[in-house]
Amino acid sequence: MAERGRGWARAVRGLLLDVSGVLYDSGAGGGVPIAGSVEAVRRIKASGLKLQLCTNETQATRESFVRKLRALGFDISVAQVTAPAPAACHLLRERGLRPHLLVHHDLVPEFAEIDKTNPNCVVLGDAAENFTYANLNEAFRLLIGMEKPVLISLGKGRYYKETDGLKLDVGAYMKALEYACDIQAEVVGKPAKTFFESALAELGVPPEQAIMIGDDIVSDVGGAQRCGMRALQVRTGKFR
Amino acid sequence: MAERGRGWARAVRGLLLDVSGVLYDSGAGGGVPIAGSVEAVRRIKASGLKLQLCTNETQATRESFVRKLRALGFDISVAQVTAPAPAACHLLRERGLRPHLLVHHDLVPEFAEIDKTNPNCVVLGDAAENFTYANLNEAFRLLIGMEKPVLISLGKGRYYKETDGLKLDVGAYMKALEYACDIQAEVVGKPAKTFFESALAELGVPPEQAIMIGDDIVSDVGGAQRCGMRALQVRTGKFR
């Protein structure tokens, strides 16, 4: 049993970690680290395991997200973060799509290089305070006015936990627009297979030698398993 | 053929009319009547046909809704309007439910007699400007905190047309909360069978002698047909 345990652990070369609810609880003033998580990241890096943060957080650019994590004590670089916005930009370029953005103010710079004139799709992120009645109606009208509406969603999470309580996540607003327009969104964050594949490519580790750790049974655990990884659900964050 | 036509028409004793998109386009300043609709209502009444308005509009009490219609020139009384809020109140009383309301300001008086302390359900209407990020999070937190979340929705429309354009309807927000909480809402407006049944009861006409006329293929046409009525879809309003 002990032998088997060691064998299993020896085969692991890379760790993928969800961030919100695993490393910290987000919220006003940058949020707070979850007890033991700063030390855990330090020990993972010291052990020689490869580490990649795999987040659906879309309330900031990767640069400012990493600045926030470093301020909380996590020794992380931008290259160690896989996030939906760069994945979305890749897809927009590939397909010649010009987005109308319904995203958080602080995420907008990620789309600086993308042509946004005369939109032919809507990109939806966790817009938080930008999820106003007027902004949702505007995104809806653009979609319903398209011959073939294209809605790209930076995730499909139901809700997440901030320091002041649970918040509706982008998935809820995605469902609202899907229903109103009778369409299916394309999801580019977790649990999309391509998203986990690009995180593994960053690590240079095959799926069978990687473990995903997250607090969301669908986005984190389900997505990773469909990609051939093992996955663990932690009981922090939004776990109920 | 003419005989058959007259026979069909002779069997009709009651008309159920949707309002928004059929009689008028709603919007700022009370909206505008659809061409010919004021005269059509006058002629229906003069013909001896029984008339009931069957609306999912939940942006006002029935009293102020009727005042608005009368100001637009429609000769209509409160008893001639079947609307979701009174149906919801009936259901709340029957089941001892105390609602948290996420509805339009102007609808709140409909729930004046209902105990709203320590809520054990959420009632969702077309809240319009009240569909804020904060209000949606509040309704979500109440639901997710309940042992068995109860969400009552005053309709499931996808969108409707106002004078300044299309707007997301209550159904879109219902889907957002359903998805976030992994629950199914109970719909008390159209297309609920009980809703059409209560409109027919007001008319005193059996379903096979009534016709429903509306601009929504699901809420109006589908709902009425499931109730045993014939139904017509008009090409005004949100028809695309």
Coordinates of C-alpha atoms in Angstrom, one line a residue:
Chain A
M1 CA 0.0 0.0 0.0
A2 CA 2.8 2.4 1.0
E3 CA 4.7 1.2 -2.2
R4 CA 1.7 1.9 -4.3
G5 CA 1.2 5.3 -2.8
R6 CA 4.8 6.2 -3.5
G7 CA 4.5 4.9 -7.1
W8 CA 1.5 7.0 -7.7
A9 CA 3.1 10.1 -6.3
R10 CA 6.4 9.5 -8.3
A11 CA 4.4 9.5 -11.5
V12 CA 3.2 13.0 -10.9
R13 CA 5.3 15.8 -12.5
G14 CA 2.9 18.7 -12.8
L15 CA 0.3 20.3 -10.6
L16 CA -2.5 22.5 -12.0
L17 CA -4.1 24.7 -9.3
D18 CA -7.4 26.6 -9.5
V19 CA -6.9 30.0 -7.7
S20 CA -10.1 31.5 -6.4
G21 CA -11.3 29.3 -3.5
V22 CA -8.1 27.2 -3.5
L23 CA -5.3 29.7 -3.0
Y24 CA -7.4 32.7 -1.8
D25 CA -10.9 34.0 -1.4
S26 CA -11.3 37.0 -3.7
G27 CA -13.0 40.2 -2.5
A28 CA -12.6 43.9 -1.8
G29 CA -9.0 45.0 -1.2
G30 CA -7.6 42.0 -3.1
G31 CA -9.0 39.1 -1.0
V32 CA -7.3 36.9 1.6
P33 CA -5.1 33.8 1.2
I34 CA -6.7 30.5 2.4
A35 CA -4.8 29.3 5.5
G36 CA -1.7 27.3 4.5
S37 CA -1.8 28.1 0.8
V38 CA 1.1 30.4 0.5
E39 CA 3.3 27.9 2.3
A40 CA 1.9 25.1 0.1
V41 CA 2.9 26.9 -3.1
R42 CA 6.4 27.4 -1.7
R43 CA 6.7 23.7 -0.9
I44 CA 5.4 22.6 -4.3
K45 CA 8.0 24.8 -6.1
A46 CA 10.8 23.6 -3.7
S47 CA 9.8 19.9 -4.5
G48 CA 10.6 20.3 -8.2
L49 CA 7.0 19.7 -9.2
K50 CA 6.0 21.9 -12.1
L51 CA 3.2 24.3 -11.3
Q52 CA 0.6 26.1 -13.4
L53 CA -2.3 28.2 -12.2
C54 CA -5.4 27.4 -14.2
T55 CA -8.0 30.1 -13.5
N56 CA -11.3 31.3 -14.9
E57 CA -10.9 34.6 -13.2
T58 CA -11.6 37.3 -15.7
Q59 CA -11.8 40.4 -13.5
A60 CA -8.3 41.5 -14.3
T61 CA -5.5 41.1 -16.9
R62 CA -3.1 38.3 -16.1
E63 CA -0.4 40.9 -15.2
S64 CA -2.5 42.6 -12.6
F65 CA -3.8 39.2 -11.4
V66 CA -0.2 38.1 -10.8
R67 CA 0.6 41.4 -9.0
K68 CA -2.3 40.8 -6.7
L69 CA -1.2 37.2 -5.9
R70 CA 2.4 38.3 -5.3
A71 CA 1.2 40.9 -2.9
L72 CA -0.6 38.2 -1.0
G73 CA 2.7 36.3 -0.8
F74 CA 2.5 33.8 -3.7
D75 CA 5.7 33.4 -5.6
I76 CA 4.1 33.2 -9.1
S77 CA 5.0 34.6 -12.6
V78 CA 2.7 35.6 -15.5
A79 CA 3.8 32.6 -17.5
Q80 CA 2.5 30.3 -14.8
V81 CA -1.1 31.5 -15.2
T82 CA -3.5 30.1 -17.8
A83 CA -6.5 32.3 -18.2
P84 CA -9.5 32.6 -20.5
A85 CA -8.9 36.0 -22.1
P86 CA -5.7 35.1 -24.0
A87 CA -7.5 31.9 -25.1
A88 CA -10.4 34.0 -26.4
C89 CA -8.1 36.4 -28.2
H90 CA -6.5 33.5 -30.0
L91 CA -9.9 32.2 -31.1
L92 CA -11.1 35.7 -32.2
R93 CA -8.1 36.1 -34.4
E94 CA -8.3 32.6 -35.9
R95 CA -11.9 33.2 -36.9
G96 CA -11.8 36.9 -37.9
L97 CA -14.3 37.8 -35.1
R98 CA -14.8 41.3 -33.9
P99 CA -16.1 41.2 -30.3
H100 CA -18.5 43.4 -28.4
L101 CA -17.1 43.0 -24.9
L102 CA -19.3 42.5 -21.8
V103 CA -16.5 42.0 -19.4
H104 CA -14.9 43.6 -16.2
H105 CA -13.4 47.0 -16.8
D106 CA -10.0 45.7 -15.7
L107 CA -10.0 42.9 -18.3
V108 CA -10.4 45.2 -21.3
P109 CA -6.7 45.8 -21.9
E110 CA -6.3 42.0 -22.7
F111 CA -8.3 42.8 -25.9
A112 CA -6.3 45.9 -26.8
E113 CA -5.0 44.4 -30.1
I114 CA -8.3 43.1 -31.2
D115 CA -10.5 44.9 -33.8
K116 CA -13.8 45.7 -32.0
T117 CA -15.4 47.8 -34.8
N118 CA -18.8 46.7 -36.1
P119 CA -19.0 43.6 -33.8
N120 CA -20.0 40.2 -35.1
C121 CA -19.9 38.4 -31.8
V122 CA -20.2 39.0 -28.1
V123 CA -17.5 38.1 -25.5
L124 CA -18.9 37.5 -22.0
G125 CA -16.7 37.5 -18.9
D126 CA -17.4 37.9 -15.2
A127 CA -18.3 41.6 -15.7
A128 CA -19.4 42.0 -12.0
E129 CA -20.7 45.6 -11.6
N130 CA -20.8 45.8 -15.4
F131 CA -23.7 43.3 -15.4
T132 CA -26.2 46.1 -15.5
Y133 CA -29.7 45.9 -17.0
A134 CA -28.6 48.3 -19.8
N135 CA -25.4 46.4 -20.6
L136 CA -27.2 43.0 -20.7
N137 CA -29.9 44.4 -23.0
E138 CA -27.2 45.9 -25.3
A139 CA -25.4 42.5 -25.6
F140 CA -28.7 40.8 -26.2
R141 CA -29.8 43.2 -28.9
L142 CA -26.4 42.8 -30.7
L143 CA -26.8 39.0 -30.6
I144 CA -30.4 38.8 -31.7
G145 CA -29.6 41.2 -34.5
M146 CA -26.9 38.8 -36.0
E147 CA -27.8 36.4 -38.7
K148 CA -26.0 33.7 -36.8
P149 CA -25.4 34.9 -33.2
V150 CA -21.9 34.0 -31.8
L151 CA -21.6 34.2 -28.0
I152 CA -18.2 33.4 -26.5
S153 CA -18.1 32.9 -22.8
L154 CA -14.9 33.1 -20.6
G155 CA -16.2 30.3 -18.4
K156 CA -19.5 28.7 -17.3
G157 CA -19.2 28.9 -13.5
R158 CA -22.4 29.1 -11.5
Y159 CA -21.1 31.2 -8.6
Y160 CA -18.0 31.9 -6.6
K161 CA -17.2 33.0 -3.1
E162 CA -15.8 36.5 -2.3
T163 CA -15.0 37.7 1.2
D164 CA -18.4 39.3 1.5
G165 CA -20.4 36.3 0.2
L166 CA -21.3 34.3 -2.8
K167 CA -21.7 36.0 -6.2
L168 CA -23.3 34.9 -9.5
D169 CA -20.6 33.9 -11.9
V170 CA -20.5 34.4 -15.7
G171 CA -22.3 31.1 -16.4
A172 CA -25.5 32.4 -15.0
Y173 CA -25.5 35.4 -17.3
M174 CA -24.4 33.2 -20.2
K175 CA -27.5 31.1 -19.6
A176 CA -29.7 34.2 -19.6
L177 CA -28.4 35.2 -23.1
E178 CA -28.5 31.7 -24.4
Y179 CA -32.1 31.4 -23.4
A180 CA -33.1 34.8 -24.7
C181 CA -31.5 34.2 -28.1
D182 CA -32.1 30.4 -28.3
I183 CA -28.4 29.7 -28.9
Q184 CA -25.4 27.9 -27.3
A185 CA -22.4 29.8 -26.1
E186 CA -18.9 28.7 -26.9
V187 CA -16.9 28.4 -23.6
V188 CA -13.2 29.1 -23.8
G189 CA -12.2 28.8 -20.1
K190 CA -12.6 25.8 -17.8
P191 CA -14.1 23.2 -18.4
A192 CA -13.1 23.4 -22.1
K193 CA -10.7 20.6 -23.1
T194 CA -8.6 23.0 -25.2
F195 CA -8.1 25.2 -22.1
F196 CA -6.6 22.4 -20.0
E197 CA -4.6 21.2 -23.0
S198 CA -3.0 24.6 -23.3
A199 CA -2.2 24.7 -19.6
L200 CA -0.5 21.2 -19.9
A201 CA 1.4 22.5 -23.0
E202 CA 2.8 25.4 -20.8
L203 CA 3.9 22.8 -18.3
G204 CA 5.3 20.4 -20.8
V205 CA 3.7 17.5 -18.9
P206 CA 1.3 14.9 -20.3
P207 CA -2.1 14.6 -18.7
E208 CA -1.4 11.3 -17.0
Q209 CA 1.5 12.9 -15.1
A210 CA -0.6 15.9 -14.0
I211 CA -3.1 16.6 -11.2
M212 CA -5.7 19.4 -11.2
I213 CA -6.8 20.7 -7.8
G214 CA -9.9 22.9 -7.6
D215 CA -13.1 23.7 -5.7
D216 CA -15.5 23.4 -8.6
I217 CA -16.8 19.9 -9.4
V218 CA -17.7 20.8 -13.0
S219 CA -15.2 23.4 -14.2
D220 CA -12.1 22.0 -12.4
V221 CA -12.7 18.3 -11.7
G222 CA -14.9 17.4 -14.6
G223 CA -12.9 19.4 -17.1
A224 CA -9.6 17.9 -16.0
Q225 CA -10.8 14.4 -16.0
R226 CA -12.2 14.7 -19.5
C227 CA -8.7 15.7 -20.5
G228 CA -7.1 12.5 -19.0
M229 CA -5.9 14.1 -15.8
R230 CA -6.6 13.1 -12.3
A231 CA -8.4 15.8 -10.2
L232 CA -9.0 16.6 -6.6
Q233 CA -11.8 18.8 -5.2
V234 CA -10.8 20.8 -2.1
R235 CA -13.3 21.6 0.6
T236 CA -12.4 25.3 0.7
G237 CA -13.9 28.1 -1.4
K238 CA -17.5 27.6 -2.5
F239 CA -17.5 23.9 -1.4
R240 CA -20.8 23.3 0.4
Chain B
M1 CA -66.3 27.0 -47.6
A2 CA -68.2 30.2 -46.6
E3 CA -70.6 28.0 -44.5
R4 CA -67.7 26.3 -42.8
G5 CA -66.0 29.6 -42.1
R6 CA -69.2 31.0 -40.5
G7 CA -69.7 27.8 -38.5
W8 CA -66.2 28.0 -37.1
A9 CA -66.7 31.7 -36.2
R10 CA -70.2 31.0 -34.7
A11 CA -68.6 28.5 -32.2
V12 CA -66.3 31.2 -30.8
R13 CA -67.7 33.0 -27.7
G14 CA -64.5 34.3 -26.1
L15 CA -61.3 36.1 -27.1
L16 CA -58.2 36.1 -25.0
L17 CA -55.7 38.8 -26.1
D18 CA -52.1 39.2 -25.2
V19 CA -51.4 43.0 -24.6
S20 CA -47.8 43.9 -25.2
G21 CA -47.0 43.5 -28.8
V22 CA -50.6 42.9 -29.7
L23 CA -52.5 46.0 -28.5
Y24 CA -49.5 48.2 -27.9
D25 CA -45.8 48.4 -27.8
S26 CA -44.7 49.3 -24.3
G27 CA -42.1 51.9 -23.5
A28 CA -41.3 55.2 -21.9
G29 CA -44.4 57.5 -21.5
G30 CA -46.8 54.5 -21.5
G31 CA -46.0 53.2 -25.0
V32 CA -48.0 53.5 -28.2
P33 CA -51.1 51.5 -29.5
I34 CA -50.5 49.2 -32.5
A35 CA -52.3 50.6 -35.5
G36 CA -55.9 49.5 -35.6
S37 CA -55.9 47.9 -32.2
V38 CA -58.1 50.4 -30.3
E39 CA -60.7 50.1 -33.0
A40 CA -60.4 46.3 -33.0
V41 CA -61.1 46.1 -29.2
R42 CA -64.2 48.4 -29.7
R43 CA -65.5 46.1 -32.5
I44 CA -64.9 43.0 -30.4
K45 CA -66.9 44.4 -27.6
A46 CA -69.7 45.6 -29.9
S47 CA -69.9 42.1 -31.5
G48 CA -70.9 40.6 -28.1
L49 CA -67.8 38.4 -27.9
K50 CA -66.4 38.1 -24.4
L51 CA -63.0 39.6 -24.0
Q52 CA -60.2 38.9 -21.5
L53 CA -56.7 40.4 -21.6
C54 CA -54.2 37.7 -20.7
T55 CA -50.9 39.4 -20.0
N56 CA -47.5 38.5 -18.4
E57 CA -46.8 42.1 -17.9
T58 CA -45.5 42.6 -14.4
Q59 CA -44.2 46.1 -14.4
A60 CA -47.4 47.5 -12.8
T61 CA -50.4 46.6 -10.7
R62 CA -53.5 45.6 -12.7
E63 CA -55.1 48.9 -11.6
S64 CA -52.3 51.1 -13.0
F65 CA -52.0 48.8 -16.1
V66 CA -55.7 49.3 -16.9
R67 CA -55.3 53.1 -16.3
K68 CA -52.5 53.1 -18.9
L69 CA -54.6 51.1 -21.4
R70 CA -57.6 53.4 -20.9
A71 CA -55.4 56.5 -21.5
L72 CA -54.3 54.9 -24.7
G73 CA -57.9 54.6 -25.7
F74 CA -58.8 51.0 -24.8
D75 CA -62.1 50.5 -23.1
I76 CA -61.0 47.9 -20.6
S77 CA -61.8 47.2 -16.9
V78 CA -59.6 45.6 -14.2
A79 CA -61.8 42.5 -14.1
Q80 CA -61.0 42.0 -17.8
V81 CA -57.3 41.5 -17.1
T82 CA -55.7 38.2 -16.0
A83 CA -52.1 38.8 -14.8
P84 CA -49.5 36.8 -13.0
A85 CA -49.1 38.7 -9.7
P86 CA -52.6 37.9 -8.3
A87 CA -52.0 34.3 -9.4
A88 CA -48.7 34.3 -7.5
C89 CA -50.4 35.7 -4.4
H90 CA -53.0 32.9 -4.5
L91 CA -50.2 30.3 -4.7
L92 CA -48.1 32.0 -1.9
R93 CA -51.1 32.0 0.5
E94 CA -52.0 28.4 -0.4
R95 CA -48.6 27.1 0.5
G96 CA -47.7 29.4 3.3
L97 CA -44.8 30.9 1.4
R98 CA -43.2 34.3 2.4
P99 CA -41.5 35.8 -0.7
H100 CA -38.5 37.9 -1.2
L101 CA -39.6 40.0 -4.2
L102 CA -37.3 40.7 -7.2
V103 CA -39.9 42.6 -9.2
H104 CA -40.6 46.1 -10.6
H105 CA -41.1 48.8 -8.1
D106 CA -44.6 49.5 -9.4
L107 CA -45.7 45.8 -8.9
V108 CA -44.9 45.8 -5.1
P109 CA -48.4 46.9 -4.0
E110 CA -49.9 43.7 -5.5
F111 CA -48.1 41.9 -2.6
A112 CA -49.2 44.3 0.1
E113 CA -51.2 41.7 2.0
I114 CA -48.5 39.0 1.8
D115 CA -46.2 38.3 4.8
K116 CA -42.6 39.0 3.5
T117 CA -40.7 38.5 6.8
N118 CA -38.0 35.9 6.9
P119 CA -38.4 34.8 3.2
N120 CA -38.7 31.1 2.3
C121 CA -39.0 31.7 -1.5
V122 CA -38.1 34.2 -4.2
V123 CA -40.7 35.7 -6.5
L124 CA -39.2 36.9 -9.8
G125 CA -41.0 39.4 -12.2
D126 CA -39.9 41.6 -15.0
A127 CA -37.9 43.9 -12.6
A128 CA -36.4 46.0 -15.4
E129 CA -34.1 48.6 -13.8
N130 CA -34.3 46.5 -10.6
F131 CA -32.3 43.8 -12.3
T132 CA -29.1 45.1 -10.9
Y133 CA -26.0 43.0 -10.1
A134 CA -26.6 43.6 -6.4
N135 CA -30.3 42.6 -6.5
L136 CA -29.6 39.4 -8.5
N137 CA -26.8 38.4 -6.1
E138 CA -29.2 39.0 -3.2
A139 CA -31.9 36.8 -4.7
F140 CA -29.3 34.1 -5.5
R141 CA -27.9 34.1 -2.0
L142 CA -31.3 33.7 -0.4
L143 CA -32.1 30.8 -2.8
I144 CA -28.8 29.0 -2.3
G145 CA -29.2 29.4 1.4
M146 CA -32.6 27.6 1.5
E147 CA -32.7 23.9 2.3
K148 CA -35.1 23.5 -0.7
P149 CA -34.9 26.6 -2.8
V150 CA -38.3 27.8 -4.2
L151 CA -38.2 30.2 -7.1
I152 CA -41.6 31.4 -8.4
S153 CA -41.4 33.2 -11.8
L154 CA -44.1 35.5 -13.1
G155 CA -43.5 34.3 -16.7
K156 CA -40.8 32.8 -18.8
G157 CA -40.7 35.2 -21.7
R158 CA -37.4 35.5 -23.5
Y159 CA -37.7 39.1 -24.5
Y160 CA -40.2 41.8 -25.5
K161 CA -40.4 44.9 -27.5
E162 CA -40.5 48.4 -26.2
T163 CA -40.6 51.6 -28.2
D164 CA -36.9 52.0 -27.8
G165 CA -36.0 48.4 -28.7
L166 CA -36.0 44.8 -27.5
K167 CA -35.5 44.0 -23.8
L168 CA -34.6 40.9 -22.0
D169 CA -37.7 39.5 -20.3
V170 CA -38.0 37.7 -16.9
G171 CA -37.4 34.3 -18.4
A172 CA -33.7 35.1 -19.1
Y173 CA -33.2 36.1 -15.4
M174 CA -35.1 33.0 -14.3
K175 CA -32.7 30.9 -16.3
A176 CA -29.7 32.6 -14.7
L177 CA -31.0 31.8 -11.2
E178 CA -32.1 28.3 -12.2
Y179 CA -28.6 27.5 -13.5
A180 CA -26.8 29.1 -10.5
C181 CA -28.8 27.2 -8.0
D182 CA -29.4 24.0 -10.1
I183 CA -33.2 24.3 -9.6
Q184 CA -36.3 24.6 -11.7
A185 CA -38.5 27.7 -11.2
E186 CA -42.3 27.4 -10.9
V187 CA -43.9 29.6 -13.6
V188 CA -47.3 31.2 -12.7
G189 CA -47.9 33.4 -15.7
K190 CA -48.3 32.3 -19.3
P191 CA -47.7 29.5 -20.6
A192 CA -48.8 27.8 -17.3
K193 CA -52.0 25.9 -17.9
T194 CA -53.6 27.1 -14.6
F195 CA -53.1 30.7 -15.8
F196 CA -55.2 30.2 -19.0
E197 CA -57.7 28.2 -17.0
S198 CA -58.3 31.1 -14.7
A199 CA -58.7 33.5 -17.6
L200 CA -61.3 31.1 -19.1
A201 CA -63.0 30.9 -15.8
E202 CA -63.2 34.8 -15.7
L203 CA -64.8 34.6 -19.2
G204 CA -67.1 31.7 -18.3
V205 CA -66.3 30.1 -21.7
P206 CA -64.9 26.6 -22.3
P207 CA -61.5 26.3 -24.1
E208 CA -63.0 25.0 -27.3
Q209 CA -65.1 28.2 -27.6
A210 CA -62.2 30.5 -27.0
I211 CA -59.3 31.8 -29.1
M212 CA -56.0 33.2 -27.8
I213 CA -54.2 35.9 -29.8
G214 CA -50.6 36.8 -29.0
D215 CA -47.2 37.5 -30.5
D216 CA -45.2 34.8 -28.5
I217 CA -45.1 31.3 -29.9
V218 CA -44.3 29.7 -26.6
S219 CA -46.1 31.8 -23.9
D220 CA -49.2 32.6 -25.9
V221 CA -49.7 30.1 -28.7
G222 CA -48.2 27.0 -27.0
G223 CA -49.7 27.7 -23.6
A224 CA -53.2 28.2 -25.0
Q225 CA -53.1 25.1 -27.2
R226 CA -52.0 22.9 -24.3
C227 CA -55.1 24.2 -22.6
G228 CA -57.4 23.1 -25.5
M229 CA -57.8 26.5 -27.1
R230 CA -57.1 27.6 -30.6
A231 CA -54.4 30.2 -30.9
L232 CA -53.2 32.7 -33.4
Q233 CA -49.8 34.4 -33.6
V234 CA -49.8 38.0 -34.8
R235 CA -46.9 39.4 -36.8
T236 CA -46.7 42.6 -34.7
G237 CA -44.7 43.1 -31.5
K238 CA -41.6 41.0 -31.2
F239 CA -42.5 38.8 -34.2
R240 CA -39.4 38.3 -36.3

